[in-house]
mmCIF file of C-alpha atoms and ligand atoms in Angstrom:
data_model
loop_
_atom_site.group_PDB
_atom_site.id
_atom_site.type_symbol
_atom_site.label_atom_id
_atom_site.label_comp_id
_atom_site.label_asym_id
_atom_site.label_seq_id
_atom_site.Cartn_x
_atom_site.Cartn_y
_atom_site.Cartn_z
ATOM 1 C CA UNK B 17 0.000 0.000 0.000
ATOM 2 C CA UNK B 18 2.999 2.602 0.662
ATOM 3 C CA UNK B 19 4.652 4.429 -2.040
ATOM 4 C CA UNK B 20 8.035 3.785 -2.781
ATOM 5 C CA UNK B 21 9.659 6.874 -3.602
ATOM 6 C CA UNK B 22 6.983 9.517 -2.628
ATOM 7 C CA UNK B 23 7.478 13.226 -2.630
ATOM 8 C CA UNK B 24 7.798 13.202 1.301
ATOM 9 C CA UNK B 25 10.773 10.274 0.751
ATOM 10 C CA UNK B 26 12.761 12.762 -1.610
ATOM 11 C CA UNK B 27 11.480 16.035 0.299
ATOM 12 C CA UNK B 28 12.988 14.532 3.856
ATOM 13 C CA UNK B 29 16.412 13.651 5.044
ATOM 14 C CA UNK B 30 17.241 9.951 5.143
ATOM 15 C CA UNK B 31 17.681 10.289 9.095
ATOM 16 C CA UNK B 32 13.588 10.946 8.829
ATOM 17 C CA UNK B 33 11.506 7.986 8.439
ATOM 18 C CA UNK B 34 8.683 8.170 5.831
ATOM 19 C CA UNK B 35 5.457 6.355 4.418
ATOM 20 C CA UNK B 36 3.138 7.201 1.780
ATOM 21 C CA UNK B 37 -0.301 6.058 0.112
ATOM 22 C CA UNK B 38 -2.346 7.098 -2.935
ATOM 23 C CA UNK B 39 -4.991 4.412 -2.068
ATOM 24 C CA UNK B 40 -6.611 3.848 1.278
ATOM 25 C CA UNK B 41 -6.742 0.647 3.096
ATOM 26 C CA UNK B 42 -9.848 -1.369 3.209
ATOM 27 C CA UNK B 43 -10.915 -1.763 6.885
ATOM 28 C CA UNK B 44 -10.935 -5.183 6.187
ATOM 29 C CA UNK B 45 -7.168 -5.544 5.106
ATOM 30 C CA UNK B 46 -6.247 -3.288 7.880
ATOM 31 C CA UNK B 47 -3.560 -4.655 9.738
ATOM 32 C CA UNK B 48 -3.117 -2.097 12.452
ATOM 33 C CA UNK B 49 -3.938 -3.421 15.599
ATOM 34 C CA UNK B 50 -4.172 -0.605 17.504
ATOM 35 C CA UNK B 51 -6.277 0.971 15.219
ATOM 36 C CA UNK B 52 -9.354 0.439 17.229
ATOM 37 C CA UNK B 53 -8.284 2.890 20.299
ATOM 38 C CA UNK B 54 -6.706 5.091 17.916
ATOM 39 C CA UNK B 55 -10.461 5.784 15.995
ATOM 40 C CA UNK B 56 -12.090 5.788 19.419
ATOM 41 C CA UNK B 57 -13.099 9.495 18.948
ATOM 42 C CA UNK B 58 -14.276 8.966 15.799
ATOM 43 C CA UNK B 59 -17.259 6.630 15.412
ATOM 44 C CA UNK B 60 -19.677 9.666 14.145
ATOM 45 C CA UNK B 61 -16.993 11.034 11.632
ATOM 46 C CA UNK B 62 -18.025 10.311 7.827
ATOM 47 C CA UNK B 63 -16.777 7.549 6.418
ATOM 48 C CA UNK B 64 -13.786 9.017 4.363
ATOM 49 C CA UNK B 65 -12.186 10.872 7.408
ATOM 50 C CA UNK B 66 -12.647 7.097 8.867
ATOM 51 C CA UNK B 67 -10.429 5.930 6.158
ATOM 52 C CA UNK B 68 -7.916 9.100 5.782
ATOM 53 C CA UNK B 69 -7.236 8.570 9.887
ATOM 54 C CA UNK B 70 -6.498 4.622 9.430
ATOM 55 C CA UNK B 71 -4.759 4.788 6.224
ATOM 56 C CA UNK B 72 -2.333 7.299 7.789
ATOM 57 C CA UNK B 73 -2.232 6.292 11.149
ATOM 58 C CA UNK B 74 -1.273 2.313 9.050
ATOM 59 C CA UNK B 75 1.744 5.450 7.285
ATOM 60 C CA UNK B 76 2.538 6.756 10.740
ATOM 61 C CA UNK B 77 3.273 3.122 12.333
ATOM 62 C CA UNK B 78 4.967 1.962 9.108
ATOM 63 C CA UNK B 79 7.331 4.911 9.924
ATOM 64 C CA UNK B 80 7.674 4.244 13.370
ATOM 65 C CA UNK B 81 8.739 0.736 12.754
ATOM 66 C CA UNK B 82 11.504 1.958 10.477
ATOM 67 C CA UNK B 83 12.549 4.252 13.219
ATOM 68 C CA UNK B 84 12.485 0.939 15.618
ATOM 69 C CA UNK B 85 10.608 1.607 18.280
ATOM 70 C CA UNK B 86 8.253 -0.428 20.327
ATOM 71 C CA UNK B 87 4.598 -0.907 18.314
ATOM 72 C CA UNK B 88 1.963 0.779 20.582
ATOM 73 C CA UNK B 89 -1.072 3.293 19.911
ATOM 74 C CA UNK B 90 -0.304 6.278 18.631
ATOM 75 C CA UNK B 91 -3.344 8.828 20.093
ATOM 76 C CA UNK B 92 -4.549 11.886 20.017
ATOM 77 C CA UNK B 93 -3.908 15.285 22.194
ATOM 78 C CA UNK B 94 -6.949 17.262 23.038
ATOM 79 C CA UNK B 95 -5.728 19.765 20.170
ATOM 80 C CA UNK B 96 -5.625 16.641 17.575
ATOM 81 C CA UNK B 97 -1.895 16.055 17.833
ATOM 82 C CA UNK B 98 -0.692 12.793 17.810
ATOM 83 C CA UNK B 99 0.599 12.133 21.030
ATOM 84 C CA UNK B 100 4.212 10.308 20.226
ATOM 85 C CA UNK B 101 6.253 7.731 22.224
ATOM 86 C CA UNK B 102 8.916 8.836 24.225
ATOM 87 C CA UNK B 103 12.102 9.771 21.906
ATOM 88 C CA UNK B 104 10.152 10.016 18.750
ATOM 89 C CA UNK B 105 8.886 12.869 17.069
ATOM 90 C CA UNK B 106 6.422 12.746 13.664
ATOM 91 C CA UNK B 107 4.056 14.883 11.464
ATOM 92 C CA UNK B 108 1.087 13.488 9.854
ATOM 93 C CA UNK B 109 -0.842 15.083 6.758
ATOM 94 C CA UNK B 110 -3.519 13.998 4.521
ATOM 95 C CA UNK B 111 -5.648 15.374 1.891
ATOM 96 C CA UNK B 112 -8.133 14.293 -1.156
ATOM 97 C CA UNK B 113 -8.125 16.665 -4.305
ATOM 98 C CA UNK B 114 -11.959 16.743 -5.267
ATOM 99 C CA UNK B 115 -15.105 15.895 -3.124
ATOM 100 C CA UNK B 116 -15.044 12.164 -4.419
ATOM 101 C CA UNK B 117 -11.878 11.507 -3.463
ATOM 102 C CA UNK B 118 -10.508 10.138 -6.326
ATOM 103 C CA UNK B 119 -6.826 11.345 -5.570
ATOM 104 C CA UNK B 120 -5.859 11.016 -1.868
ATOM 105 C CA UNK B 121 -2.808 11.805 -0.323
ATOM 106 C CA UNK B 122 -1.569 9.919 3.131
ATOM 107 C CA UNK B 123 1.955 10.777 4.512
ATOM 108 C CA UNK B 124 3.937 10.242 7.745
ATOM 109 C CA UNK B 125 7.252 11.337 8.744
ATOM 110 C CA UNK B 126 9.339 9.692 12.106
ATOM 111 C CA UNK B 127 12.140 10.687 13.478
ATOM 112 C CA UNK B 128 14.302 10.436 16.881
ATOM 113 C CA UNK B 129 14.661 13.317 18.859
ATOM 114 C CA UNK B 130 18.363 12.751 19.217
ATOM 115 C CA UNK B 131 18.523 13.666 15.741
ATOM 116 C CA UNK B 132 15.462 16.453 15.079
ATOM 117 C CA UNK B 133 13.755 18.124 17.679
ATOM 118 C CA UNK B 134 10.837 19.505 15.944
ATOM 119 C CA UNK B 135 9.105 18.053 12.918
ATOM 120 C CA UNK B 136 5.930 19.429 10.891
ATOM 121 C CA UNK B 137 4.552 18.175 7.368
ATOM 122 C CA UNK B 138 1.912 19.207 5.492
ATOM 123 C CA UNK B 139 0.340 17.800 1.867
ATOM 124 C CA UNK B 140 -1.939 20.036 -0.122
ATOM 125 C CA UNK B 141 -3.673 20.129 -3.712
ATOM 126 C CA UNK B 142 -1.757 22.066 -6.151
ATOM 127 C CA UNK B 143 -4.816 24.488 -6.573
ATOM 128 C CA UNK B 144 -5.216 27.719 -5.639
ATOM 129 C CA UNK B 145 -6.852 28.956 -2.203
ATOM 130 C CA UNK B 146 -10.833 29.561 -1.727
ATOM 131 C CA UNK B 147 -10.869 33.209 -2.963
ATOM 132 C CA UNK B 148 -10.792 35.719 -0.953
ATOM 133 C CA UNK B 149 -8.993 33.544 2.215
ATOM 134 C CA UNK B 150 -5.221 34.254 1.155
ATOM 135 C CA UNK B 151 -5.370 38.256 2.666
ATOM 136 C CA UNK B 152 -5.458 36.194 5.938
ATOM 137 C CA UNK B 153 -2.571 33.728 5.076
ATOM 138 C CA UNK B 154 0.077 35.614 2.709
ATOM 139 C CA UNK B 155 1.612 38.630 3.919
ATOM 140 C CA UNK B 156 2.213 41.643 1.470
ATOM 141 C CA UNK B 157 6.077 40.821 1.381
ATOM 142 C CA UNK B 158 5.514 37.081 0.741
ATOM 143 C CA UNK B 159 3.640 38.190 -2.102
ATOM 144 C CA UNK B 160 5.954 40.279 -3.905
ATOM 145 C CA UNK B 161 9.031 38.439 -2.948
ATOM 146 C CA UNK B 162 6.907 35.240 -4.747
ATOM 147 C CA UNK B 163 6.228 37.194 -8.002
ATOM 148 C CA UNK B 164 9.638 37.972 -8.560
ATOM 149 C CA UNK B 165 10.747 34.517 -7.619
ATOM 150 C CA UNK B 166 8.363 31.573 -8.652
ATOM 151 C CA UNK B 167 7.493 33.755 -12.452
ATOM 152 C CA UNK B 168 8.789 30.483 -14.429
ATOM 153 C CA UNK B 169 5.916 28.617 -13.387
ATOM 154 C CA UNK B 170 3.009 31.045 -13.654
ATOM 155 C CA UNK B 171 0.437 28.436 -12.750
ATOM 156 C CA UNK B 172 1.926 28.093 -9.342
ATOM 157 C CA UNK B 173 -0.739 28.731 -6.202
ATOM 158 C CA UNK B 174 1.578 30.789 -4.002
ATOM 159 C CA UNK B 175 -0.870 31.652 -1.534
ATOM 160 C CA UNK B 176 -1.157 27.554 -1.207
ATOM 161 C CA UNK B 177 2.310 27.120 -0.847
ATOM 162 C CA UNK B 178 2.636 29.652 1.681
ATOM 163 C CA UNK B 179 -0.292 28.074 3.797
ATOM 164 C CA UNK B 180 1.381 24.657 3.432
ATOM 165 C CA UNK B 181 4.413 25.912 4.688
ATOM 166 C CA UNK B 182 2.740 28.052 7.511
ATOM 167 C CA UNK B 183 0.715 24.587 8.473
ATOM 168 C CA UNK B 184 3.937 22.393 8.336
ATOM 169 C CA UNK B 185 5.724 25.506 11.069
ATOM 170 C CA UNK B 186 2.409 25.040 13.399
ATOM 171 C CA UNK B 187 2.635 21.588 13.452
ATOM 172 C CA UNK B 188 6.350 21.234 13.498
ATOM 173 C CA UNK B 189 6.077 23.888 16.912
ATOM 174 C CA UNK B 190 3.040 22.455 18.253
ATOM 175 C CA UNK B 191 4.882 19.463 20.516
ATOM 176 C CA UNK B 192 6.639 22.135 22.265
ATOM 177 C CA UNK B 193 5.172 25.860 21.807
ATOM 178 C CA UNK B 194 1.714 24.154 22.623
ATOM 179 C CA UNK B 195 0.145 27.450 21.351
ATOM 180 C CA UNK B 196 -1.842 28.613 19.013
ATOM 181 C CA UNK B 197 -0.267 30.775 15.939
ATOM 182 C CA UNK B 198 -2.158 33.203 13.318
ATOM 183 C CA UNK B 199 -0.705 32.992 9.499
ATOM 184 C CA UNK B 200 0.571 36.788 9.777
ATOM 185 C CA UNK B 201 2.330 35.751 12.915
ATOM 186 C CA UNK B 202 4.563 34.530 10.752
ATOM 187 C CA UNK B 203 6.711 35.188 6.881
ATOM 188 C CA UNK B 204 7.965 32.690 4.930
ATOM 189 C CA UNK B 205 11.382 33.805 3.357
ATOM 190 C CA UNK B 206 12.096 31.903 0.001
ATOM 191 C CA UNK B 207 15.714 31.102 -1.104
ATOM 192 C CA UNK B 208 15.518 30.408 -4.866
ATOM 193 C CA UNK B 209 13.538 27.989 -6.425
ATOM 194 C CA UNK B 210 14.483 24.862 -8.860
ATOM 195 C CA UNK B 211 12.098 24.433 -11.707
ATOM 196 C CA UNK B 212 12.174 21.272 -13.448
ATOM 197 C CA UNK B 213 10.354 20.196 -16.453
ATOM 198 C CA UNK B 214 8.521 16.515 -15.465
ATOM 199 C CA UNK B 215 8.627 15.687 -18.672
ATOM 200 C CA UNK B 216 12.223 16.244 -19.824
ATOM 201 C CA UNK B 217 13.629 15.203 -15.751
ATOM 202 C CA UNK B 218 16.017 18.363 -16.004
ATOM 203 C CA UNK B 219 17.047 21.505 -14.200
ATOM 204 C CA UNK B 220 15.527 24.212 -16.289
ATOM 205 C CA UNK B 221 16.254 28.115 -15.332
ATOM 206 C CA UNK B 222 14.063 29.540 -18.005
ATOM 207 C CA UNK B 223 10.104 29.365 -18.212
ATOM 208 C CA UNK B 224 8.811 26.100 -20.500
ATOM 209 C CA UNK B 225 5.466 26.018 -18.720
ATOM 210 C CA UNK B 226 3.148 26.387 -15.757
ATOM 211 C CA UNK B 227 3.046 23.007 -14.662
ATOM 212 C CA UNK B 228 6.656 22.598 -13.787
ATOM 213 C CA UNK B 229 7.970 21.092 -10.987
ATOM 214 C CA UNK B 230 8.927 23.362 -8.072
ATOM 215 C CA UNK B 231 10.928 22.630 -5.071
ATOM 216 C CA UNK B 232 13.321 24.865 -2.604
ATOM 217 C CA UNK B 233 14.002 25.737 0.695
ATOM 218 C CA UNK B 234 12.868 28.736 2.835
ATOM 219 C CA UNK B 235 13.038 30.333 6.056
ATOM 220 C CA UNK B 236 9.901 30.498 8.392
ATOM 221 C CA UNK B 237 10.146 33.953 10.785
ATOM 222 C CA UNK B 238 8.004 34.535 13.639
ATOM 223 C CA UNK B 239 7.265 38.214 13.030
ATOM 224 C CA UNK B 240 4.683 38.433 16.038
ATOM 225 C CA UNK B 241 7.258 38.762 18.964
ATOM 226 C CA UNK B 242 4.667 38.338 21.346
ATOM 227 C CA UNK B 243 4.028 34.267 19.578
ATOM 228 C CA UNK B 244 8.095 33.687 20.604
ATOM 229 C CA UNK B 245 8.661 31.018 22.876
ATOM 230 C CA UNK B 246 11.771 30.987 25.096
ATOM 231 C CA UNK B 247 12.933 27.635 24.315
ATOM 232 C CA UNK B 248 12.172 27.426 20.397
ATOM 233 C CA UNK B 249 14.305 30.040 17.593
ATOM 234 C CA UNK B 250 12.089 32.175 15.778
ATOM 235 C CA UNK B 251 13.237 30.547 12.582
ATOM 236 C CA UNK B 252 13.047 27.389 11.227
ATOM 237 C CA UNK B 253 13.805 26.068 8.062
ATOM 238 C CA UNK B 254 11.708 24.493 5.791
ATOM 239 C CA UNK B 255 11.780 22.901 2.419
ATOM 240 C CA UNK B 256 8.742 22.334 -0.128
ATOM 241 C CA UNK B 257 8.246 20.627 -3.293
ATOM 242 C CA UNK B 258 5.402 21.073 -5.674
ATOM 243 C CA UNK B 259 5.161 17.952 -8.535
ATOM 244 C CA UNK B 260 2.055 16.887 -10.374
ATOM 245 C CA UNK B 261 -0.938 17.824 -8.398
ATOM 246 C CA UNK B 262 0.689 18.317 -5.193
ATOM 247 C CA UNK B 263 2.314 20.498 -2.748
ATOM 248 C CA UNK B 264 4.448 18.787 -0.063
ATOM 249 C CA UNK B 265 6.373 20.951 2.571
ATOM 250 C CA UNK B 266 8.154 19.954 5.678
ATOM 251 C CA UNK B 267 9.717 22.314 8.751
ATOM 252 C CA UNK B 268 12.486 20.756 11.176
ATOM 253 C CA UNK B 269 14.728 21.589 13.406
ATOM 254 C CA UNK B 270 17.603 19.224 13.942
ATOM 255 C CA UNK B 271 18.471 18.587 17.701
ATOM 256 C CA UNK B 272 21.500 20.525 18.056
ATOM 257 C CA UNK B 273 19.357 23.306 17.387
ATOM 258 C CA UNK B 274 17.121 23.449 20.080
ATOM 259 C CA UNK B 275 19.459 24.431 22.608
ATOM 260 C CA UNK B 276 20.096 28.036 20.741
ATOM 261 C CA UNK B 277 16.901 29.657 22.309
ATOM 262 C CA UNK B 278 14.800 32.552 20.664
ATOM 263 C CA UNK B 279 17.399 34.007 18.088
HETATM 264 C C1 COA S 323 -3.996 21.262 12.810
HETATM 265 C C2 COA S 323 -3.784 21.745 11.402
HETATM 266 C C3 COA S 323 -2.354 22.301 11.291
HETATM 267 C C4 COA S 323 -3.931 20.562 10.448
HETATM 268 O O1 COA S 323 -3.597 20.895 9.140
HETATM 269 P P1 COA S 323 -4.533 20.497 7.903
HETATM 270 O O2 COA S 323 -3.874 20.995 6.647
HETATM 271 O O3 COA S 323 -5.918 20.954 8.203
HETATM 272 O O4 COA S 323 -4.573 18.939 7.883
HETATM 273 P P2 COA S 323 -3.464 17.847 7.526
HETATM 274 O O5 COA S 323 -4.172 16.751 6.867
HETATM 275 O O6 COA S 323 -2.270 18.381 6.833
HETATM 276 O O7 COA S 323 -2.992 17.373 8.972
HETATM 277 C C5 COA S 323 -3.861 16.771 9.834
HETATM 278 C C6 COA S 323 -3.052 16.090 10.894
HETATM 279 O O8 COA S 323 -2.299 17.044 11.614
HETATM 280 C C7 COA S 323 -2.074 16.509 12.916
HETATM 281 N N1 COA S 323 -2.371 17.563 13.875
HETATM 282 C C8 COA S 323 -3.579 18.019 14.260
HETATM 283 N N2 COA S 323 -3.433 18.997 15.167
HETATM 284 C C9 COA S 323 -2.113 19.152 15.352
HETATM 285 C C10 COA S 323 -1.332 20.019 16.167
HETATM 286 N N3 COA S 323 -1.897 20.913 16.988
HETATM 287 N N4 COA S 323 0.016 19.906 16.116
HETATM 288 C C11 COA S 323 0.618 19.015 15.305
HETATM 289 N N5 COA S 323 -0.078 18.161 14.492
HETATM 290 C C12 COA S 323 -1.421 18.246 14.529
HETATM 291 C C13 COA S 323 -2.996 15.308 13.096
HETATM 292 O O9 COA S 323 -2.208 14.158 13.019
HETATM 293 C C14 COA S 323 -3.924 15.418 11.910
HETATM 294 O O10 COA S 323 -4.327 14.176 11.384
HETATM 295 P P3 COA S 323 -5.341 13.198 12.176
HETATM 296 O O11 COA S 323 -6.401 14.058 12.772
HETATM 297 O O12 COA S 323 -5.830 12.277 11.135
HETATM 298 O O13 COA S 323 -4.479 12.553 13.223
HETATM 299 C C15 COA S 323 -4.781 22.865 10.991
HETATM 300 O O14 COA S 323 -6.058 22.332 10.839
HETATM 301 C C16 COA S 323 -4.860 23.963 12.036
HETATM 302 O O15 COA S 323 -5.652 23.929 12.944
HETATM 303 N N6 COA S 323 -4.004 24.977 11.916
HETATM 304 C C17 COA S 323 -3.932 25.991 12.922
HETATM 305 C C18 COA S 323 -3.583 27.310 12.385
HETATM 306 C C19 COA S 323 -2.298 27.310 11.707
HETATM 307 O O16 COA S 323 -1.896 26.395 11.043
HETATM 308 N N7 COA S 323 -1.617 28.404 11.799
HETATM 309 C C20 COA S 323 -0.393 28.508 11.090
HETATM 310 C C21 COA S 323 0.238 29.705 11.625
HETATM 311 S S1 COA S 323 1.917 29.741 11.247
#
């Protein structure tokens, strides 16, 4: 059921355990045993967010195995973060691109905390925003630094990239920070992008078309200084790529970080 190379697999370093799905399990072919416990919460939920929770909850112990620890549940936190086993540290995303669900996405990343301290992923459609929601999400600077950057691949949803990224530094802080963060708490500072052409499998630095391939790295800034928490930096990096119909992006902060404190 897991992908073999997924875009989480070549978005991730190898020290970060990974599984991905473009299909989810049948209930009756589940083989997660904990998976009763782990649904408790969620016998009223519609049947799909049934399957998107044990399809990536089957990703997020495939992950865990890799990383070698222990099998045991892997529940929820009264703010819907999975609660990890001791030493570990993970992200979870999902998402389906149209109301049938006809593409799904399922990804988990694992890790040890004596090599990352924080981790955050998130998957979205390559699609643009629900008008009129990206004021809230992009700030004025993102915007214009994205124009000037991404203008190879004009068919690129920015303001979906830049949510992505914002989700993946929420999640990736939530373990610790524990707090809640608004979008224009924070600005997403691109280095430059790649651009590759699928169907040629090359670099490319000049426009060919919209649909290109897109991947880079970026900083994530806490511009709210109020939001700063005394243990965490205020920036993290992060790292996104953008193939076929979807955006992947992941935050982390590897453990010899930590100790630096707010910068
Ligand atoms: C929690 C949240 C980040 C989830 O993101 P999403 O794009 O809606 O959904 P995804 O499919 O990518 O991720 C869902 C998974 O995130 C995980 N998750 C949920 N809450 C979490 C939290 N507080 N911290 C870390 N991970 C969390 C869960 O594993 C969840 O899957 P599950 O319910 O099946 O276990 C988002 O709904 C949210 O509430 N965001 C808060 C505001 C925010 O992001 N601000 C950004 C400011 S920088």
């Amino acid at each position: 059921m897991f992908m073999e190379s997924g875009p989480l697999r070549q978005l991730l370093p190898h020290a970060i355990h990974v599984a991905e799905a473009v299909k989810d399990v049948e209930p009756k072919e589940n083989m997660n045993p904990f998976a009763a416990i782990e649904s408790a919460g969620l016998q009223q939920a519609a049947e799909q967010r049934r399957l998107e929770f044990l399809t990536t909850r089957c990703c997020a112990h495939a992950a865990l195995e890799a990383t070698g620890v222990p099998p045991e549940p892997l529940l929820r936190g009264s703010h819907g973060q999975p609660l990890w086993s001791s030493g570990v540290i993970g992200s979870l995303t999902h998402f389906a691109t149209n109301e049938d669900h006809a593409s799904v996405y399922r990804g988990a990343a694992v890790t040890t905390l004596d090599e990352f301290a924080l981790l955050g992923i998130d998957a979205e459609p390559r699609s643009p925003l629900p008008k009129g929601t990206s004021e809230a999400i992009v700030t004025d600077a993102e915007q214009r630094a994205a124009a000037g950057l991404f203008h190879p691949a004009p068919g690129l949803p920015v303001s979906r990239l830049v949510f992505s990224i914002k989700e993946s530094f929420y999640k990736a802080r939530f373990p610790v920070a524990a707090s809640w963060l608004d979008f224009l708490d924070v600005q997403v500072d691109f280095d430059r992008p790649e651009f590759c052409d699928p169907a040629s499998d090359s670099a490319q630095s000049e426009p060919i078309s919209a649909e290109l391939d897109v991947s880079g790295t970026c900083s994530i800034r806490m511009i709210n200084r109020t939001r700063r928490h005394r243990s965490l930096p205020d920036t993290l990096e992060g790292r996104y790529l953008v193939s076929g119909h979807r955006i992947l992006t992941a935050v982390i902060l590897e453990a010899r970080e930590l100790t630096r404190g707010p910068d």
